[in-house]
Tab-separated table of C-alpha atoms and ligand atoms in Angstrom:
chain	number	residue	atom	x	y	z
A	1	MET	CA	-0.177	-0.088	0.111
A	2	ILE	CA	1.109	3.252	-0.768
A	3	ARG	CA	-0.028	6.965	-0.872
A	4	LEU	CA	-1.872	8.136	-3.555
A	5	ASP	CA	0.637	11.117	-4.579
A	6	LYS	CA	3.902	8.752	-4.429
A	7	TYR	CA	2.136	6.282	-6.773
A	8	LEU	CA	1.332	9.223	-9.301
A	9	SER	CA	4.623	10.540	-8.831
A	10	ASP	CA	6.360	7.216	-9.034
A	11	SER	CA	4.807	6.875	-12.525
A	12	GLY	CA	7.453	9.230	-13.598
A	13	PHE	CA	4.743	11.700	-15.306
A	14	PHE	CA	4.355	14.010	-12.239
A	15	THR	CA	6.390	15.535	-9.684
A	16	ARG	CA	5.135	14.892	-5.759
A	17	ARG	CA	4.019	18.561	-5.744
A	18	GLU	CA	2.234	18.276	-9.179
A	19	ALA	CA	0.938	14.887	-8.032
A	20	SER	CA	-0.734	16.428	-5.027
A	21	ARG	CA	-1.852	19.653	-6.640
A	22	LEU	CA	-3.715	17.093	-9.365
A	23	ILE	CA	-5.267	15.257	-6.205
A	24	ARG	CA	-6.596	18.198	-4.470
A	25	ALA	CA	-8.060	19.555	-7.691
A	26	GLY	CA	-10.095	16.563	-7.724
A	27	ALA	CA	-8.537	15.480	-11.116
A	28	VAL	CA	-7.575	12.090	-9.677
A	29	SER	CA	-9.727	8.864	-9.463
A	30	VAL	CA	-9.227	5.666	-7.930
A	31	ASP	CA	-10.994	2.758	-8.868
A	32	GLY	CA	-13.508	5.195	-10.765
A	33	SER	CA	-14.304	7.467	-7.862
A	34	PRO	CA	-12.412	11.063	-7.472
A	35	CYS	CA	-9.952	10.986	-4.128
A	36	ARG	CA	-8.969	14.517	-3.164
A	37	ASP	CA	-6.469	13.132	-0.277
A	38	PRO	CA	-2.713	12.869	-1.231
A	39	ALA	CA	-1.933	10.408	1.730
A	40	HIS	CA	-4.989	8.044	0.744
A	41	LYS	CA	-3.237	4.935	0.587
A	42	ILE	CA	-3.730	2.355	-2.351
A	43	ASP	CA	-2.761	-0.936	-3.271
A	44	GLU	CA	-0.227	-0.143	-5.888
A	45	ASP	CA	-0.817	-3.656	-7.585
A	46	ALA	CA	-4.716	-3.433	-7.878
A	47	ALA	CA	-5.902	0.106	-7.855
A	48	SER	CA	-7.231	1.707	-11.262
A	49	VAL	CA	-5.917	5.166	-11.111
A	50	THR	CA	-6.566	7.977	-13.532
A	51	ALA	CA	-5.248	11.377	-13.688
A	52	ASN	CA	-7.095	14.009	-15.560
A	53	GLY	CA	-8.977	11.152	-16.957
A	54	GLN	CA	-6.023	9.499	-18.453
A	55	PRO	CA	-4.775	5.733	-16.757
A	56	VAL	CA	-1.868	6.032	-15.108
A	57	GLY	CA	0.331	2.806	-14.322
A	58	TYR	CA	2.207	2.156	-11.221
A	59	ALA	CA	5.811	1.650	-12.324
A	60	ARG	CA	8.381	1.693	-9.730
A	61	VAL	CA	10.820	0.279	-12.016
A	62	ARG	CA	11.286	1.729	-15.220
A	63	TRP	CA	13.620	1.086	-18.168
A	64	PHE	CA	14.426	2.904	-21.353
A	65	MET	CA	16.537	2.811	-24.290
A	66	LEU	CA	18.428	5.707	-25.363
A	67	ASN	CA	20.698	6.266	-28.707
A	68	LYS	CA	23.199	7.815	-27.211
A	69	PRO	CA	24.534	10.486	-29.361
A	70	ALA	CA	28.400	10.951	-29.795
A	71	ASP	CA	29.917	13.822	-27.223
A	72	THR	CA	27.803	12.467	-24.412
A	73	VAL	CA	28.805	11.264	-21.161
A	74	SER	CA	27.087	7.843	-19.638
A	75	THR	CA	26.873	9.308	-15.985
A	76	THR	CA	24.133	10.698	-13.558
A	77	ASP	CA	26.888	13.384	-12.327
A	78	ASP	CA	25.730	17.070	-12.800
A	79	ASP	CA	27.393	17.207	-16.087
A	80	PRO	CA	26.600	19.594	-19.045
A	81	LYS	CA	27.224	16.374	-21.408
A	82	SER	CA	25.255	13.484	-19.298
A	83	VAL	CA	23.123	11.587	-21.156
A	84	MET	CA	20.778	12.290	-18.402
A	85	ASN	CA	19.929	15.782	-20.125
A	86	LEU	CA	18.205	13.812	-23.213
A	87	LEU	CA	15.497	12.960	-20.983
A	88	PRO	CA	12.527	15.268	-19.995
A	89	PRO	CA	12.547	16.464	-16.243
A	90	GLU	CA	9.995	14.260	-14.798
A	91	LEU	CA	12.231	11.341	-15.914
A	92	ARG	CA	15.134	12.776	-14.243
A	93	ARG	CA	13.371	12.493	-10.950
A	94	ILE	CA	12.788	8.815	-10.775
A	95	GLY	CA	16.330	7.848	-9.897
A	96	LEU	CA	17.281	6.634	-13.519
A	97	PHE	CA	21.033	5.691	-14.223
A	98	PRO	CA	22.811	4.322	-17.138
A	99	CYS	CA	23.137	0.379	-17.157
A	100	GLY	CA	26.790	0.317	-17.934
A	101	ARG	CA	28.984	3.085	-19.739
A	102	LEU	CA	29.855	3.810	-23.353
A	103	ASP	CA	32.706	6.013	-24.136
A	104	ILE	CA	32.081	9.669	-24.987
A	105	ASP	CA	32.528	9.233	-28.439
A	106	THR	CA	30.614	5.614	-28.361
A	107	THR	CA	26.942	5.843	-29.882
A	108	GLY	CA	24.064	3.799	-29.950
A	109	LEU	CA	22.323	1.659	-27.695
A	110	LEU	CA	22.377	2.794	-23.856
A	111	LEU	CA	20.017	1.238	-21.574
A	112	LEU	CA	18.577	3.354	-18.487
A	113	THR	CA	16.764	2.077	-15.384
A	114	ASN	CA	16.129	2.860	-11.792
A	115	ASP	CA	16.726	-1.025	-10.970
A	116	GLY	CA	19.778	-0.748	-9.287
A	117	PRO	CA	19.632	-4.774	-8.704
A	118	ALA	CA	18.420	-5.839	-12.062
A	119	ALA	CA	21.301	-3.849	-13.621
A	120	HIS	CA	24.024	-5.158	-11.530
A	121	ASP	CA	23.029	-8.408	-12.102
A	122	LEU	CA	23.378	-7.622	-15.963
A	123	LEU	CA	26.574	-5.660	-15.839
A	124	SER	CA	28.107	-8.521	-13.454
A	125	PRO	CA	30.524	-10.922	-15.475
A	126	LYS	CA	29.001	-14.161	-14.450
A	127	LYS	CA	25.790	-13.037	-16.462
A	128	HIS	CA	27.822	-13.241	-19.635
A	129	CYS	CA	25.397	-10.567	-21.329
A	130	GLU	CA	26.396	-9.789	-24.926
A	131	LYS	CA	26.759	-7.040	-26.691
A	132	THR	CA	27.008	-6.232	-30.236
A	133	TYR	CA	29.133	-3.031	-31.629
A	134	ARG	CA	29.508	-1.934	-35.206
A	135	PHE	CA	32.869	-0.710	-35.733
A	136	THR	CA	35.044	1.009	-38.576
A	137	CYS	CA	38.777	0.517	-38.112
A	138	LEU	CA	41.667	0.217	-39.545
A	139	PRO	CA	42.190	-2.415	-41.955
A	140	LEU	CA	41.815	-5.860	-40.378
A	141	GLY	CA	43.434	-8.812	-41.557
A	142	ASP	CA	42.284	-12.809	-40.778
A	143	GLU	CA	45.050	-13.303	-38.270
A	144	GLN	CA	44.229	-10.164	-36.389
A	145	ILE	CA	40.656	-11.516	-36.662
A	146	ARG	CA	41.712	-14.854	-35.202
A	147	ARG	CA	43.343	-13.025	-32.262
A	148	LEU	CA	40.693	-10.648	-31.527
A	149	GLU	CA	38.216	-13.763	-31.237
A	150	GLU	CA	40.356	-16.156	-29.463
A	151	GLY	CA	41.028	-13.447	-26.148
A	152	ILE	CA	43.840	-10.626	-26.326
A	153	GLU	CA	45.960	-10.341	-23.135
A	154	LEU	CA	45.990	-6.644	-22.032
A	155	ALA	CA	47.534	-5.129	-19.655
A	156	ASP	CA	44.851	-5.668	-16.652
A	157	PHE	CA	42.980	-8.621	-17.989
A	158	THR	CA	42.726	-10.982	-20.732
A	159	SER	CA	39.577	-10.617	-22.876
A	160	LYS	CA	37.020	-13.517	-23.343
A	161	PRO	CA	36.492	-14.905	-26.692
A	162	CYS	CA	34.134	-13.028	-29.023
A	163	ARG	CA	32.981	-13.116	-32.364
A	164	VAL	CA	34.120	-10.414	-35.179
A	165	THR	CA	32.193	-10.041	-38.313
A	166	LEU	CA	33.269	-8.100	-41.450
A	167	ASP	CA	30.535	-6.707	-43.395
A	168	ASP	CA	32.183	-7.598	-46.659
A	169	PRO	CA	35.257	-9.407	-46.106
A	170	LEU	CA	36.200	-9.579	-49.558
A	171	ARG	CA	36.317	-6.116	-50.395
A	172	ASP	CA	36.014	-4.051	-47.282
A	173	ARG	CA	38.180	-4.889	-44.280
A	174	GLU	CA	37.322	-1.549	-42.237
A	175	HIS	CA	33.408	-2.184	-41.339
A	176	GLY	CA	31.763	-5.026	-39.185
A	177	THR	CA	30.433	-6.150	-35.705
A	178	ILE	CA	32.094	-7.560	-32.773
A	179	ALA	CA	29.751	-9.509	-30.108
A	180	VAL	CA	31.505	-9.221	-26.662
A	181	THR	CA	30.396	-10.687	-23.161
A	182	GLU	CA	32.183	-8.212	-21.389
A	183	GLY	CA	32.475	-4.552	-20.675
A	184	LYS	CA	35.580	-3.376	-19.490
A	185	TYR	CA	37.038	0.182	-19.689
A	186	HIS	CA	37.655	1.037	-23.319
A	187	GLN	CA	37.711	-2.902	-23.994
A	188	ILE	CA	37.050	-2.582	-27.816
A	189	LYS	CA	39.318	-0.059	-28.771
A	190	ARG	CA	42.204	-1.655	-26.722
A	191	MET	CA	41.535	-5.113	-28.122
A	192	PHE	CA	41.854	-3.498	-31.528
A	193	LEU	CA	45.069	-1.537	-30.723
A	194	ALA	CA	46.495	-4.578	-29.443
A	195	VAL	CA	46.197	-6.430	-32.405
A	196	GLY	CA	47.619	-3.681	-34.522
A	197	SER	CA	44.500	-2.316	-35.863
A	198	GLU	CA	42.548	1.055	-34.503
A	199	ILE	CA	38.755	1.797	-33.956
A	200	LEU	CA	37.555	4.779	-35.799
A	201	SER	CA	33.978	4.380	-34.610
A	202	LEU	CA	31.973	2.264	-32.155
A	203	GLU	CA	28.053	1.988	-32.080
A	204	ARG	CA	26.313	-0.499	-29.601
A	205	THR	CA	23.833	-2.113	-31.694
A	206	VAL	CA	22.588	-4.748	-29.342
A	207	PHE	CA	22.246	-5.509	-25.744
A	208	ALA	CA	21.460	-8.601	-24.155
A	209	GLY	CA	19.475	-9.892	-27.016
A	210	ILE	CA	17.814	-6.267	-27.536
A	211	PRO	CA	18.447	-4.692	-30.527
A	212	LEU	CA	18.700	-0.762	-30.860
A	213	ASP	CA	15.513	0.695	-32.121
A	214	PRO	CA	16.240	1.991	-35.707
A	215	ALA	CA	13.219	4.433	-35.098
A	216	LEU	CA	15.400	6.187	-32.621
A	217	ALA	CA	17.419	9.002	-33.918
A	218	PRO	CA	20.861	9.730	-31.979
A	219	GLY	CA	19.375	11.838	-28.747
A	220	GLU	CA	16.118	10.047	-28.758
A	221	TRP	CA	14.630	7.265	-26.289
A	222	ARG	CA	11.727	5.619	-25.887
A	223	PRO	CA	10.329	2.854	-22.835
A	224	LEU	CA	11.339	-0.958	-23.093
A	225	SER	CA	8.577	-2.940	-23.751
A	226	GLU	CA	7.454	-5.688	-21.751
A	227	ASP	CA	9.114	-8.241	-23.716
A	228	GLU	CA	12.441	-6.309	-23.854
A	229	ILE	CA	12.104	-6.147	-20.189
A	230	ALA	CA	11.613	-10.026	-20.202
A	231	LEU	CA	14.648	-10.676	-22.373
A	232	LEU	CA	16.538	-8.767	-19.570
A	233	HIS	CA	15.566	-11.040	-16.495
A	234	ARG	CA	16.125	-14.113	-18.783
A	235	ASN	CA	19.244	-16.303	-17.736
A	236	PRO	CA	21.395	-16.971	-21.406
A	237	GLN	CA	22.770	-20.199	-19.365
A	238	THR	CA	19.153	-22.017	-18.910
A	239	GLY	CA	17.700	-21.212	-22.302
A	240	GLY	CA	18.279	-17.677	-23.970
A	241	SER	CA	19.406	-17.494	-27.393
A	242	HIS	CA	22.231	-15.271	-27.843
A	243	GLY	CA	21.199	-12.208	-29.327
A	244	HIS	CA	20.391	-11.017	-33.040
A	245	SER	CA	16.553	-12.188	-33.273
B	301	LIG	N1	34.235	-0.710	-25.846
B	301	LIG	C1	35.193	0.574	-25.900
B	301	LIG	O1	36.392	0.529	-26.250
B	301	LIG	N2	34.315	1.566	-25.767
B	301	LIG	C2	33.029	1.504	-25.408
B	301	LIG	O2	32.189	2.771	-25.639
B	301	LIG	C3	32.394	0.433	-25.401
B	301	LIG	C4	33.025	-0.942	-25.361
């Protein structure tokens, strides 16, 4: 059971003060009857709530996908380049944070959530959560690809086996995708440097089986669907197909 004003602000659409004002103004109904008491307790799982006639779902845990543009930072710090500035104010108040980090110049799929335990679980090396990146690089030879795929010894760790696919290997050795199950600092850039190539651009296109929505322009975001959220909670070792569906 939670207070009606908290229910509304947890939905992410209103601040607590806006919620309280709406309730006192009689614009909020619970199970079909107007309720003017912000402290009124409701069952967040069973109550049907509307504000200004529109249904408001209770969503304590929220997930969004953002198409991260270049020159933005994956941080919740008060930084003018923070990805959080791409969200509207009401979504900046519900405790969202980026699930993992992309470098300032890396673009593409970044998940944002306020579900700390689930994010922690997804980012844990034990989860082997697969991430796919599109890259442009200095030309890659077959031997370099073999070494990348096998695992590279870097200063502080050895990368796990991964998959590297060139788009058109007979004609173009500079564009492709790499699918990794780890997320160490500058990992892909460091792996390419270690084999004598260099990443020139990097875009994340898949995270844990969820592809970047092609309808999202850089800087745009949308909530994850229920099916996408279910993908995040599956266990890849007990039945997930690794991700390009
Ligand atoms: N690897 C990198 O080097 N950079 C990123 O942003 C993500 C993976």
